[in-house]
Tab-separated table of C-alpha atoms and ligand atoms in Angstrom:
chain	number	residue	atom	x	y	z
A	1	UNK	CA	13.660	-13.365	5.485
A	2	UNK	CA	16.079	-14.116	2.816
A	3	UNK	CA	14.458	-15.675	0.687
A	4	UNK	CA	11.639	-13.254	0.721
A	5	UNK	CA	13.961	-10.048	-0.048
A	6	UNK	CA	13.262	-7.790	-3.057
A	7	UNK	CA	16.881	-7.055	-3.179
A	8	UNK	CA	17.270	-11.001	-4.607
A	9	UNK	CA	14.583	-10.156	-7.756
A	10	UNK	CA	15.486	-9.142	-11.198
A	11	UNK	CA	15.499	-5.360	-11.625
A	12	UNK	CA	15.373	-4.862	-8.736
A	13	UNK	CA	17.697	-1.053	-8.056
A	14	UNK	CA	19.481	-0.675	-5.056
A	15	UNK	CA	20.716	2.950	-5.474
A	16	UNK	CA	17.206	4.734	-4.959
A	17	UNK	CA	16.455	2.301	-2.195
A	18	UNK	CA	19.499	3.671	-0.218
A	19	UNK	CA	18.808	7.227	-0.960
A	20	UNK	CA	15.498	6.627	-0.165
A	21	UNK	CA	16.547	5.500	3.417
A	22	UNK	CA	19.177	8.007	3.790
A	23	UNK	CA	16.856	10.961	3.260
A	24	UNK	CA	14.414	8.825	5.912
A	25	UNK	CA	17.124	8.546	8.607
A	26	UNK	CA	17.979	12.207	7.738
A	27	UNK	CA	14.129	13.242	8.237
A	28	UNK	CA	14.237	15.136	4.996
A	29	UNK	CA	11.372	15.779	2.864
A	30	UNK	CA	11.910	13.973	-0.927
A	31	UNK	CA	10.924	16.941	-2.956
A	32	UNK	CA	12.819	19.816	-3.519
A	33	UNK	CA	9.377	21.961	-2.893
A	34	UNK	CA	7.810	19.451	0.074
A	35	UNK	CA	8.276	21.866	3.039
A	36	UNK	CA	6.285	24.737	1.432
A	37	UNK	CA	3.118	23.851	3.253
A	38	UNK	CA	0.764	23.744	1.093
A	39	UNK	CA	-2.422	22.957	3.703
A	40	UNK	CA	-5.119	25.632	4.593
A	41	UNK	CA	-6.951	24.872	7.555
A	42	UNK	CA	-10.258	22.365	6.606
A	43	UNK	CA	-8.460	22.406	3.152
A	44	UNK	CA	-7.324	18.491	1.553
A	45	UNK	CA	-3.880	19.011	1.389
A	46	UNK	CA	-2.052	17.222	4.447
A	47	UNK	CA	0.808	19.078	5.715
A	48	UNK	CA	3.999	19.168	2.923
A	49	UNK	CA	2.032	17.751	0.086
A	50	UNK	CA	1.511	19.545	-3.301
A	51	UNK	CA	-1.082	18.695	-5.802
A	52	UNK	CA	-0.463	16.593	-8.915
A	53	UNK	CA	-2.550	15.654	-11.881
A	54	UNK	CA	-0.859	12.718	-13.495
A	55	UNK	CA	-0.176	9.914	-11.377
A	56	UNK	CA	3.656	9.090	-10.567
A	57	UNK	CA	4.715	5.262	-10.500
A	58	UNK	CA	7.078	4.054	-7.960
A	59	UNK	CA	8.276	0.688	-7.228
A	60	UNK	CA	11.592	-0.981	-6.711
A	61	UNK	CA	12.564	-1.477	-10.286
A	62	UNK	CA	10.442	-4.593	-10.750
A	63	UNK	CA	7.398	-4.523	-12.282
A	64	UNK	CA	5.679	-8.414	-12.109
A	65	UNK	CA	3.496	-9.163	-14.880
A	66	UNK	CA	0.638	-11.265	-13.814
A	67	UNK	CA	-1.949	-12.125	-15.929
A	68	UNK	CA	-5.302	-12.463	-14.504
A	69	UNK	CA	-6.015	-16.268	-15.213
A	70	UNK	CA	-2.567	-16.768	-13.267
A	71	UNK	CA	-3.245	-14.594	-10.454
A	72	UNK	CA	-4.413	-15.880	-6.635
A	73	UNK	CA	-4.554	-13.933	-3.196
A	74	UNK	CA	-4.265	-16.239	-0.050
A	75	UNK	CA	-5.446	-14.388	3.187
A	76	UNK	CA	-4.058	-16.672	5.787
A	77	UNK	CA	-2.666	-16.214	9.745
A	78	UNK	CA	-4.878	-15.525	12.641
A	79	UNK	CA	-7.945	-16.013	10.603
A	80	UNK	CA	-10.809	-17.967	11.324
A	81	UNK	CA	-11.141	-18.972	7.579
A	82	UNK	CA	-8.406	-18.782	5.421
A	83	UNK	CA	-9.118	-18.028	1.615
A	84	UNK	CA	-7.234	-18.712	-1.474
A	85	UNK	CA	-9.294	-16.536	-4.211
A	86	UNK	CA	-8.392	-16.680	-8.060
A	87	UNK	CA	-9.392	-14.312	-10.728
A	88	UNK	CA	-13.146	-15.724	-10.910
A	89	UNK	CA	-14.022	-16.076	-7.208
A	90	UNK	CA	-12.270	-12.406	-6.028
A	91	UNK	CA	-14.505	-10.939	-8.977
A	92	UNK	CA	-17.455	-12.990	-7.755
A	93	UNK	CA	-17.131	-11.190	-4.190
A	94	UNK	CA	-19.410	-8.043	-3.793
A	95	UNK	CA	-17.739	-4.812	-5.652
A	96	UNK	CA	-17.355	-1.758	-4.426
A	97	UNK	CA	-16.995	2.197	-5.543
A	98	UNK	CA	-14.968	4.066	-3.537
A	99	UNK	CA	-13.011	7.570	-3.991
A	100	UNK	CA	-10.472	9.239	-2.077
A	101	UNK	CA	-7.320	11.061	-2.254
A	102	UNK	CA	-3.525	9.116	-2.834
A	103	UNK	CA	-0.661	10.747	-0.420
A	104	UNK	CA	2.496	9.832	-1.239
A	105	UNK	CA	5.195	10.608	1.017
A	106	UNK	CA	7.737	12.116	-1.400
A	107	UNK	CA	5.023	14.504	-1.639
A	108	UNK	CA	3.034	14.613	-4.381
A	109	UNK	CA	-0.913	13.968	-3.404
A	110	UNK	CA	-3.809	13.302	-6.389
A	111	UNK	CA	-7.338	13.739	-6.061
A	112	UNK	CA	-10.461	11.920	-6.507
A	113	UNK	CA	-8.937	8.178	-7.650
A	114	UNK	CA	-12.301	6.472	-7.937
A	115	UNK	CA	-10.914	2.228	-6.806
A	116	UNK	CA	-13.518	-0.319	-8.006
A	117	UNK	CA	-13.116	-4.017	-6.125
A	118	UNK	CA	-13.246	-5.700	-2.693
A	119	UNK	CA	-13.952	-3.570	0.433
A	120	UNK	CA	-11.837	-4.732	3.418
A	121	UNK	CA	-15.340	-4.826	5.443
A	122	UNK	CA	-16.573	-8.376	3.475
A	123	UNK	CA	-12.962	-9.788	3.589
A	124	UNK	CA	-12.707	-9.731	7.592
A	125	UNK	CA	-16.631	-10.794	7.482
A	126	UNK	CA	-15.268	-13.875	5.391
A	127	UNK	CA	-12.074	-14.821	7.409
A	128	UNK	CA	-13.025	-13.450	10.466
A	129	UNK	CA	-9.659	-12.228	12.251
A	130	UNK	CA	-9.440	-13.791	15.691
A	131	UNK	CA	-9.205	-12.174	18.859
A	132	UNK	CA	-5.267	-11.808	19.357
A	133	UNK	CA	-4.877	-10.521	15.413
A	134	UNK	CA	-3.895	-7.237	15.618
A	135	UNK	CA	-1.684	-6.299	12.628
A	136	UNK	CA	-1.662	-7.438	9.061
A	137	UNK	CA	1.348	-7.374	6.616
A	138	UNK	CA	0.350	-7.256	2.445
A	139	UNK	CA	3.452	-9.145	0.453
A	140	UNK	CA	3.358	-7.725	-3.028
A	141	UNK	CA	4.924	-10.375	-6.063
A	142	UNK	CA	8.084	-8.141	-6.070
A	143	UNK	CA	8.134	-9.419	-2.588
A	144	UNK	CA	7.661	-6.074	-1.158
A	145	UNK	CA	5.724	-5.721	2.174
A	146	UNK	CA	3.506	-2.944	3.769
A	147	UNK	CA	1.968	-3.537	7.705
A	148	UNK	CA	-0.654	-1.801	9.186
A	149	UNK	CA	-2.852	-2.276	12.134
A	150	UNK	CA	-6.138	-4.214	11.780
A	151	UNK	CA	-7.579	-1.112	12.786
A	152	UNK	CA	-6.594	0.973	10.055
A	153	UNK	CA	-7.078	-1.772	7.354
A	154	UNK	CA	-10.259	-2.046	8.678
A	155	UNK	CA	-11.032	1.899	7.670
A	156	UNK	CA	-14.401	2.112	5.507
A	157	UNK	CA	-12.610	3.567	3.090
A	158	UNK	CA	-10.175	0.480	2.674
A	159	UNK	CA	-10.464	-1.599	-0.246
A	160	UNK	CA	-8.321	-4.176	-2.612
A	161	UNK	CA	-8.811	-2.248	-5.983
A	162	UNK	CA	-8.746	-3.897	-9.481
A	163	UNK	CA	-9.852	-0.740	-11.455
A	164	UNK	CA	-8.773	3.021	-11.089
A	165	UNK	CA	-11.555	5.507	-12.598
A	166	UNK	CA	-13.468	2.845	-14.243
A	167	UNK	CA	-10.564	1.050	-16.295
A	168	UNK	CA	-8.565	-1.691	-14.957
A	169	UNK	CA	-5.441	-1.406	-12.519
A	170	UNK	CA	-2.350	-0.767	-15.401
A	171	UNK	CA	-0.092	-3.116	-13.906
A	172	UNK	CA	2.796	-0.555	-13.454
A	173	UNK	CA	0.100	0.506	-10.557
A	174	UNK	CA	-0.445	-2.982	-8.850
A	175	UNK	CA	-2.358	-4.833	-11.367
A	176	UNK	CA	-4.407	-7.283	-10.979
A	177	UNK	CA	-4.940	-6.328	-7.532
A	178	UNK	CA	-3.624	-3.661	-5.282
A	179	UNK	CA	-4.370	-2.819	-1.998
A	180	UNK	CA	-5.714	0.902	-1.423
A	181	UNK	CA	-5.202	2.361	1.934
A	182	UNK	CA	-6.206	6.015	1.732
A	183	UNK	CA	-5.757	7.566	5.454
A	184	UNK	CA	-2.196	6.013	5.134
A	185	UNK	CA	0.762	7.617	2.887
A	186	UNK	CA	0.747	5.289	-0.049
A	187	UNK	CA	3.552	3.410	0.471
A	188	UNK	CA	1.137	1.318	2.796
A	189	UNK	CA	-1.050	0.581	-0.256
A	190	UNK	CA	0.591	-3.001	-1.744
A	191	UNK	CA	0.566	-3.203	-5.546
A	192	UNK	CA	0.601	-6.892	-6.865
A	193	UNK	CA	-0.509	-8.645	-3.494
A	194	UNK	CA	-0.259	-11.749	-3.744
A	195	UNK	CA	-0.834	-12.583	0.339
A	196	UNK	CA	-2.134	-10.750	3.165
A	197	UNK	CA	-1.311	-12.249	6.096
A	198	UNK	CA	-3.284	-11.660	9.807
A	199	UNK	CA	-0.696	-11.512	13.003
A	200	UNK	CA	0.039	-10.921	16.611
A	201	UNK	CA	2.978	-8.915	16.686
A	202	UNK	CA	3.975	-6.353	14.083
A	203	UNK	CA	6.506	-7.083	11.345
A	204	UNK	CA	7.854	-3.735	9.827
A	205	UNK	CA	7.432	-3.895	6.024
A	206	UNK	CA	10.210	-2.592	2.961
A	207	UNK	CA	9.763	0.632	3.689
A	208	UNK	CA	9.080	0.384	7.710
A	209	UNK	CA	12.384	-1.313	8.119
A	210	UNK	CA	14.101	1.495	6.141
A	211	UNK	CA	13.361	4.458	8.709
A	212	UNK	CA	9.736	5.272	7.334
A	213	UNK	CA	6.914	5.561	10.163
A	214	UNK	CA	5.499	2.949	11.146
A	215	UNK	CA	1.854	4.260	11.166
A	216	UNK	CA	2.136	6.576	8.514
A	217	UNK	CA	-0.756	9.433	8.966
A	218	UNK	CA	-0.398	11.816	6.355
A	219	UNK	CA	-2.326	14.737	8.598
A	220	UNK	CA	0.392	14.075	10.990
A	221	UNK	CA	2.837	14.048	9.139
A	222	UNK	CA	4.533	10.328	9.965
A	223	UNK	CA	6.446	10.555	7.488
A	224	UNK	CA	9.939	9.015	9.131
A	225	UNK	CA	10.911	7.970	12.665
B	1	MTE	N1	4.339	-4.304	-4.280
B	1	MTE	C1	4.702	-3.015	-4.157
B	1	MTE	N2	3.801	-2.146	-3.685
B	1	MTE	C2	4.123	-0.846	-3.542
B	1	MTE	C3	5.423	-0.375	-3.844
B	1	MTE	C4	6.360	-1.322	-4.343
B	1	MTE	O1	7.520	-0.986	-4.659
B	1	MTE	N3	5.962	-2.632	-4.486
B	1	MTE	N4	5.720	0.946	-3.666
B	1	MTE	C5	4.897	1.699	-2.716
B	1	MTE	C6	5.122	3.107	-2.793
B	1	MTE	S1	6.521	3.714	-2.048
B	1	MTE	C7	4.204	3.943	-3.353
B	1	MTE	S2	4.365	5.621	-3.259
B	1	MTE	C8	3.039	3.425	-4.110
B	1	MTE	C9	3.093	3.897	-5.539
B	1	MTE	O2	1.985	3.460	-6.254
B	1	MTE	P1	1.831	3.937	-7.761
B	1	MTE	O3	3.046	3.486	-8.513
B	1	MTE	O4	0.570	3.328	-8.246
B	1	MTE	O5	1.746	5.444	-7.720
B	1	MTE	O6	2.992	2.011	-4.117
B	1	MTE	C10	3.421	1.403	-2.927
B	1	MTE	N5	3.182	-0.015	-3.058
B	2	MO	MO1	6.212	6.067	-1.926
């Protein structure tokens, strides 16, 4: 694990991290205005959540810079077929439109992001996950990690997005390639993967490690455990 700690990259901030996981071991919403429930039955506001327009970044403190000539994604572990895409062959893959709401768990939620790339569908038709897979862990190039069942990264709605309302992924957002995992607080959703990586057992990512759910359903509210 060492080696493979964001704590070890350049820029990377410590402070926020640990108030981060204070507040998560303390159960405590992030926002000063988070418990005003802002959900009406049938309405698309998950419990705690308040609208935004802009669109907040968060990260660790590093930002990687990939360009896309530089950039590969290796899907690997219990996988029938292993791929190592660059630039050219993840473009080459069919594309996708998809839009859906972002919920972050510090509670700001944004409407209607439109994500243009890969739908999770045609990966697991390409690698083919075997039998015992049952979890998958992203590993972002700031060495961050996000796991989720196969189940849930298998959601229709699931894709690894290299444009944002028609203009490509900024890379404070995950550029080249992010993963998007809408029915999942965004935390889940990788920026900068560089590896997703099939498994039997479940390995807790950054955040899952630090007192954050492990499953993460913003209509139930997972926010910490
Ligand atoms: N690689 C990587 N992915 C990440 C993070 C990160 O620090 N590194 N932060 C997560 C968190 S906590 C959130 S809320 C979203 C933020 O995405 P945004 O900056 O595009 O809003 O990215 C998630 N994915
Ligand atoms: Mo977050």
């Amino acid at each position: 694990m060492a080696g493979n700690d964001p704590g070890r990259l350049p820029g990377y901030r410590e402070k926020p991290v640990r108030r981060k996981e204070e507040r998560a071991r303390d159960g405590r919403p992030m926002s000063g205005d988070a418990d005003k429930p802002g959900t009406q039955p049938g309405g698309r506001l998950p419990p705690g959540q308040r609208e935004v327009k802009n669109w907040p970044v968060l990260d660790l403190g590093v930002r990687p810079e990939i360009a896309a000539a530089e950039w590969r994604l290796r899907v690997d572990g219990l996988v029938a077929a292993p791929v190592v895409w660059d630039w050219d062959a993840f473009m080459a893959q069919p594309q996708v439109t998809l839009t859906s709401d972002i919920h972050c768990v510090t509670g700001w939620s944004r409407f209607d992001n439109a994500w243009t790339g890969v739908h999770i569908a045609h990966l697991l038709e390409i690698v083919r996950p075997k039998d015992e897979a049952r979890h998958c862990v992203f590993h972002g190039h700031d060495n961050y990690t996000a796991n989720v069942r196969i189940e849930r990264f298998a959601d229709e709605d699931a894709l690894l997005a290299h444009s944002w309302n028609g203009a490509p992924l900024e890379p404070a957002h995950g550029g080249p390639v992010r993963a998007v995992i809408p029915k999942r607080y965004f935390w889940k959703s990788a920026k900068w993967i560089k590896r997703i990586e099939f498994r039997r057992d479940d390995a807790p990512g950054f955040w899952e490690i630090r007192g954050y759910h492990n499953e993460a359903d913003p209509w139930a509210e997972q926010r910490y455990e």
